[in-house]
Structure formats: C-alpha cells, structure tokens
Short mmCIF file of C-alpha atoms in Angstrom, two decimals:
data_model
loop_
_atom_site.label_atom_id
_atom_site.label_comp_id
_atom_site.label_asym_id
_atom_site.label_seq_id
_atom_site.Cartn_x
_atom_site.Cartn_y
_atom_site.Cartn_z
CA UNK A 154 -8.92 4.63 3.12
CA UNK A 155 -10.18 6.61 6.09
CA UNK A 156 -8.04 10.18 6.35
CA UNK A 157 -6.40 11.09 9.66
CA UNK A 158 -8.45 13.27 11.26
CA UNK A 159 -5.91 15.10 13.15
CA UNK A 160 -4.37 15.95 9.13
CA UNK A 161 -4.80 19.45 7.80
CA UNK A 162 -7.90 19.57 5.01
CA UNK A 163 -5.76 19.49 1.80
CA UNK A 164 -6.39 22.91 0.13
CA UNK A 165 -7.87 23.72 -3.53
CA UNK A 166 -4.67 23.82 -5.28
CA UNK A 167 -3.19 20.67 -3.54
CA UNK A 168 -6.77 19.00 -4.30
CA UNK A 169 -6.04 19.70 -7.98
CA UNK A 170 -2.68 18.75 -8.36
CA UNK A 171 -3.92 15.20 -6.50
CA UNK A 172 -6.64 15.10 -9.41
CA UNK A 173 -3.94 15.58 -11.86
CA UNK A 174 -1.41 13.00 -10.73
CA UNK A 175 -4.45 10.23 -10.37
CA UNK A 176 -5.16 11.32 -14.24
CA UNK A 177 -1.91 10.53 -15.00
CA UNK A 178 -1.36 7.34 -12.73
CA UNK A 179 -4.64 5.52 -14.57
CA UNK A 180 -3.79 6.78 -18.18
CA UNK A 181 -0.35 5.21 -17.69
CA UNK A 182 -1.61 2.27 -15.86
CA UNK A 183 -3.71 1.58 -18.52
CA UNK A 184 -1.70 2.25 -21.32
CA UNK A 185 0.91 -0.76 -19.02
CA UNK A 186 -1.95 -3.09 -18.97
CA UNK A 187 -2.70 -3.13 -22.22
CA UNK A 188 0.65 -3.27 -24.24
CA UNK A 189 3.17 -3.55 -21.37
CA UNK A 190 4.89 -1.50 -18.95
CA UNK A 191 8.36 -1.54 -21.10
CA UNK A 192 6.64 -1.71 -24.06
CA UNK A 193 5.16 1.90 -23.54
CA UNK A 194 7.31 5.18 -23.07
CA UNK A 195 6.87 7.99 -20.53
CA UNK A 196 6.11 10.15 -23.82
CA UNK A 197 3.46 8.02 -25.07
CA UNK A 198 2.00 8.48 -21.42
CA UNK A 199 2.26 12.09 -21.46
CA UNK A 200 0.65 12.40 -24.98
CA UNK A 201 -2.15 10.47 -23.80
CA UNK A 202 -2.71 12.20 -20.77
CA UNK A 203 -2.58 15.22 -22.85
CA UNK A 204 0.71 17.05 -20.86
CA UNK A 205 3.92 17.59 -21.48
CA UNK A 206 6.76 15.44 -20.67
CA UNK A 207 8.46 17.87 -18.03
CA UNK A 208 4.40 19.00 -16.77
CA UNK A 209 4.61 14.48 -16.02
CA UNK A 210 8.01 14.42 -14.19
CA UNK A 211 6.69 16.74 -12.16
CA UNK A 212 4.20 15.01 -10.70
CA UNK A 213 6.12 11.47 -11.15
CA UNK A 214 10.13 11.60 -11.00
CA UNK A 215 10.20 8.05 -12.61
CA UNK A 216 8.25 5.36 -14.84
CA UNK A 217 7.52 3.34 -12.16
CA UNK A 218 5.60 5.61 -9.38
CA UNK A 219 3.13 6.09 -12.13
CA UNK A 220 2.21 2.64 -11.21
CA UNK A 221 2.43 2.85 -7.88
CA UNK A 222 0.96 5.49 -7.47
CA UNK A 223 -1.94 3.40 -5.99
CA UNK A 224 0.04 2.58 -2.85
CA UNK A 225 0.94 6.17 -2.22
CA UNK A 226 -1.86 6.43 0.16
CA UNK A 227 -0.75 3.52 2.29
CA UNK A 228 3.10 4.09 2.28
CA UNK A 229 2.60 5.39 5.94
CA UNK A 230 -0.19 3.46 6.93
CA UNK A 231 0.56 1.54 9.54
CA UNK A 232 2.14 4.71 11.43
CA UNK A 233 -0.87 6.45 11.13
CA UNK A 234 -3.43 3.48 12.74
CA UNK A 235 -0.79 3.37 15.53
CA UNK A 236 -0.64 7.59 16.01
CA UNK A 237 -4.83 7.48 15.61
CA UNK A 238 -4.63 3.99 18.02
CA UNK A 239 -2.89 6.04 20.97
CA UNK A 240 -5.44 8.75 20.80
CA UNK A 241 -7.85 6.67 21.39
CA UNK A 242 -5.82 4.61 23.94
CA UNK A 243 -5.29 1.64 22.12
CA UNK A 244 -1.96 -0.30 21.88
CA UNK A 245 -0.48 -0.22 18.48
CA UNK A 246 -0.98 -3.94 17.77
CA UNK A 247 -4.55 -3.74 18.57
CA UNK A 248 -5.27 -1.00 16.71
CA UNK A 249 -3.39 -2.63 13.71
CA UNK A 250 -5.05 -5.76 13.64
CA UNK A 251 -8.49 -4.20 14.00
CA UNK A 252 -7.74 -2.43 11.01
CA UNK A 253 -6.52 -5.30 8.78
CA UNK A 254 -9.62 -6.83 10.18
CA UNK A 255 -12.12 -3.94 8.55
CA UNK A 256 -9.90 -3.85 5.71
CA UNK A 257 -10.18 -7.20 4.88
CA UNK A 258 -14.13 -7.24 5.28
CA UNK A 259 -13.89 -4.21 3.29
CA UNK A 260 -11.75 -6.08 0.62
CA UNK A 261 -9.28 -3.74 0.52
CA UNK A 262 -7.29 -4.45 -2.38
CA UNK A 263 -3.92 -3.75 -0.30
CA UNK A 264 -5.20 -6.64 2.10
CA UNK A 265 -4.71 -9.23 -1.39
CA UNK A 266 -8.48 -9.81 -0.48
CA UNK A 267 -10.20 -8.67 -3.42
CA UNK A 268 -11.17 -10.70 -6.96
CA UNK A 269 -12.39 -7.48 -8.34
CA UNK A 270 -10.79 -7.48 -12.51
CA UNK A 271 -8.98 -4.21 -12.44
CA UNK A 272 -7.11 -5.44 -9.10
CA UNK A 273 -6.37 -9.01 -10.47
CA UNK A 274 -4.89 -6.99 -13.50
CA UNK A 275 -3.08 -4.37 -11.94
CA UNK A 276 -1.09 -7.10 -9.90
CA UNK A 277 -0.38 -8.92 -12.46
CA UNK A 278 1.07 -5.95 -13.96
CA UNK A 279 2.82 -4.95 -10.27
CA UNK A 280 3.93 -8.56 -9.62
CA UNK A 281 5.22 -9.52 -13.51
CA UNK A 282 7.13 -6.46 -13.78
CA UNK A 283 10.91 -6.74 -12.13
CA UNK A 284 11.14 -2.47 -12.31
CA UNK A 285 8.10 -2.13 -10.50
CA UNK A 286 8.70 -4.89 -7.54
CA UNK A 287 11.85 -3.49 -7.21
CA UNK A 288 10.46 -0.02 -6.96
CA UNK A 289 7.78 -1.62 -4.14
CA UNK A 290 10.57 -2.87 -2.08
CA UNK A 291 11.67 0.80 -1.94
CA UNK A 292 7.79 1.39 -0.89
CA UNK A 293 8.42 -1.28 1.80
CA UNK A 294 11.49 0.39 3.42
CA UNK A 295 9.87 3.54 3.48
CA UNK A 296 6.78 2.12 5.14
CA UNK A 297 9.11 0.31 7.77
CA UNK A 298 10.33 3.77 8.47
CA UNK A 299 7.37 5.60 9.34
CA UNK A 300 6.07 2.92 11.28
CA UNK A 301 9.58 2.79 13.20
CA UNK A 302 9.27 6.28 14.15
CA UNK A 303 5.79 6.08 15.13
CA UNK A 304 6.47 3.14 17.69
CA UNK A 305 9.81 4.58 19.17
CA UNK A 306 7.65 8.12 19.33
CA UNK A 307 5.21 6.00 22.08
CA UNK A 308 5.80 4.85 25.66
CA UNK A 309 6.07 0.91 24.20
CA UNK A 310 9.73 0.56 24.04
CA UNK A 311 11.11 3.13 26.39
CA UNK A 312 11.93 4.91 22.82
CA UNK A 313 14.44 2.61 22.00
CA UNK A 314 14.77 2.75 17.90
CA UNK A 315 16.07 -0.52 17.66
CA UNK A 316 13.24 -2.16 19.02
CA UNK A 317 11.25 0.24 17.42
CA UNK A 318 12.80 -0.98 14.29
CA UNK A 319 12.48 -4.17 14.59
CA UNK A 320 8.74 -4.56 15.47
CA UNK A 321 8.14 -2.19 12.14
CA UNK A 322 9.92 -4.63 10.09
CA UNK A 323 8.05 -8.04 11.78
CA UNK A 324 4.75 -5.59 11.37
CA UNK A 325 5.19 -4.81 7.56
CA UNK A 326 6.63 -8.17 6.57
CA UNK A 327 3.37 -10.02 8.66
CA UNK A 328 1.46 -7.81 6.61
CA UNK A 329 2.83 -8.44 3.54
CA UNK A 330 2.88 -12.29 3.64
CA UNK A 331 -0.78 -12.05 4.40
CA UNK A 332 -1.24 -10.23 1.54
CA UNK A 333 0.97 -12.64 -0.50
CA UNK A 334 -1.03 -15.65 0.54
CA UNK A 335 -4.45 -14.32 -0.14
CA UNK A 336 -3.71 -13.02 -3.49
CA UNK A 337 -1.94 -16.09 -4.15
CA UNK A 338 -5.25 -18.26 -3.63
CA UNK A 339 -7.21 -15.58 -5.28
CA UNK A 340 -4.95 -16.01 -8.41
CA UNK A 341 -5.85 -19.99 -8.48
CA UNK A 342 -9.16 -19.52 -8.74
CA UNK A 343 -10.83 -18.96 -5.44
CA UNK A 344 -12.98 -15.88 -4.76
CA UNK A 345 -12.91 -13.55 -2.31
CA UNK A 346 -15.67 -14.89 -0.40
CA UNK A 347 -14.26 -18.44 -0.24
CA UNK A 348 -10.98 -16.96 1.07
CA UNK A 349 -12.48 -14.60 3.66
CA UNK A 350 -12.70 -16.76 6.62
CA UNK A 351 -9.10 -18.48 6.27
CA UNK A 352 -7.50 -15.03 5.53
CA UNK A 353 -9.38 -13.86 9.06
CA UNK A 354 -7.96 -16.67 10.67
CA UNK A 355 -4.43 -15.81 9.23
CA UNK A 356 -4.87 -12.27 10.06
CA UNK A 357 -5.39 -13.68 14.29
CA UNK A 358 -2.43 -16.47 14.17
CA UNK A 359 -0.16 -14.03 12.79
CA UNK A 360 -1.11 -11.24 15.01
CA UNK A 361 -1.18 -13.92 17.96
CA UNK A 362 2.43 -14.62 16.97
CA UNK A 363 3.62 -11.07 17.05
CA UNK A 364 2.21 -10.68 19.96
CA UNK A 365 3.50 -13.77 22.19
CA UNK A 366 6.65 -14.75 19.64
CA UNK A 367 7.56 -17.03 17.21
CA UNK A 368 7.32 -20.61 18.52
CA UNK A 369 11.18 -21.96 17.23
#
C-alpha cells in the first residue's frame, strides 16, 4: 500500500528488523500451508528461519501474528486515508471509498478481490483456522480504534467519541462484509475479473448507505 507521506522515512536498522520479521512471517506461513498451522511448532518455524526461538518472540509475541503478519500494514488503514483525506480537504467517507475503489482495481488482496494462488491459499489458511480468526477479530478492534480516534480528532462530529465510535465500527464492518462477499464468490469459482463490476457496485450501495442510512 501507498505510505503516509507525512510518516517519518523508517531508518536502516528499523528497515532491517522489517526484513527480518517478513522472513519470518513467509517461512512460517509456509511451513502453515503446507502441513497445518497446529500441526507445526513455533520451534520448527524458528529452525527454518534459521533463529532462535527467543531471537522469533521477539519479533512475534505469539503463533498467530506470524500469520498475520500480512495485515499489519492495514491495521490502521482506514485512519490514515481519513488523516491523508483532510489534508487534502476531502471528507473521510470520500476519501475512503475512493480508496476501496483503487484498491479494488488494484486487486488488493485485503479488498477479497484477488484470485491470485498464494491469496486463495493464505485465506484458506486465515479463514479455516479458529486461532487465527480469533486473533483477526483482535485485528478488527484495533482497527476500529484508530479509525475512532481519527474521526473524533476532525471537525465531523463536534469530537464526540461516541459518534466517532460508532461510524468506525459501521466503516470497518462495511468493509469487511465487502470483503467477505467477494472472496466468497471468488472461492466458488468466479475470477476476479467476472467479480469486478458487482464488487464496484457493492463498494457504491454500501457507501451510499453509510452515507444516507440504513433503509429499516
């Protein structure tokens, strides 16, 4: 994804230690897709990453964030469209519906919109595993959260955290379900391409809906 261009360049050794934990995150991940994740122990991981257990709990505190890893980057992405949004003096829910918009012609992966082997795998893996959707939920909150803060930080809702709050969790769960739905025709056996233009048109009734309200 694009970086935040108001974010500090990360420096050498934070650079390196980035390296590292993405060297550990794909040894593990495909160590999990191969034999299982509970079939496969954090020291079998470490040995094949070629580091010590301790070196690998520093990096990754549990089992789990080894596989999700891959949503690190987008844990507090919604906040940060919406803080790069007002800059440019967009509202928030403009500037985060023209971003699912690129991301989905990009075929982000987080967007569900992508047929690409490696993804289909690696949800399957995410998805089948009860420790690792419980450990996404967590991911969820957390992305609630930042967003929250983000929208109570602007002029939108007079600062008023519960609003704030409850937009972020309408935001992340809209986001979500899209997700849901176009991995979910992805997984029976449409492509990318033949999903494209319905998940576009999902993207603008849901967004058309959080906009003007649900109509019950």
């Amino acid at each position: 994804m694009t970086p935040d261009r108001g974010a500090a360049v990360p420096g050498l050794r934070e650079r390196k230690k980035e390296r590292t934990r993405q060297a550990l995150s794909d040894a593990a991940v495909a160590l999990f897709l191969e034999r299982g994740f509970d079939s496969v122990s954090v020291a079998e991981v470490a040995a094949a990453a070629e580091v010590s257990k301790p070196t690998l709990f520093r990096y990754f505190p549990a089992k789990e964030d080894l596989v999700l890893h891959r949503f690190a980057d987008h844990e507090d992405e919604s906040a940060r469209v919406v803080a790069e949004g007002r800059r440019a003096g967009t509202a928030p829910l403009d500037a985060l519906y023209a971003h699912l918009l690129d991301g989905l012609a990009r075929r982000d992966p987080v967007t569900g919109l992508c047929d690409h082997p490696s993804v289909l795998s690696y949800l399957r893996l995410l998805y089948g595993t009860p420790a690792l959707v419980g450990r996404l939920h967590a991911y969820r909150v957390r992305s609630e959260e930042a967003l929250a803060d983000e929208l109570a930080a602007g002029p939108e809702g007079a600062g008023d955290p519960l609003l704030a709050r409850l937009a972020a969790g309408q935001v992340v769960t809209v986001l979500r379900v899209l997700a849901e739905e176009n991995t979910g025709r992805i997984a029976g056996g449409e492509t990318a391409d033949e999903v494209a233009a319905g998940a576009v048109e999902a993207a603008g009734l849901a967004f058309r809906a959080l906009r003007e309200g649900l109509p019950y």
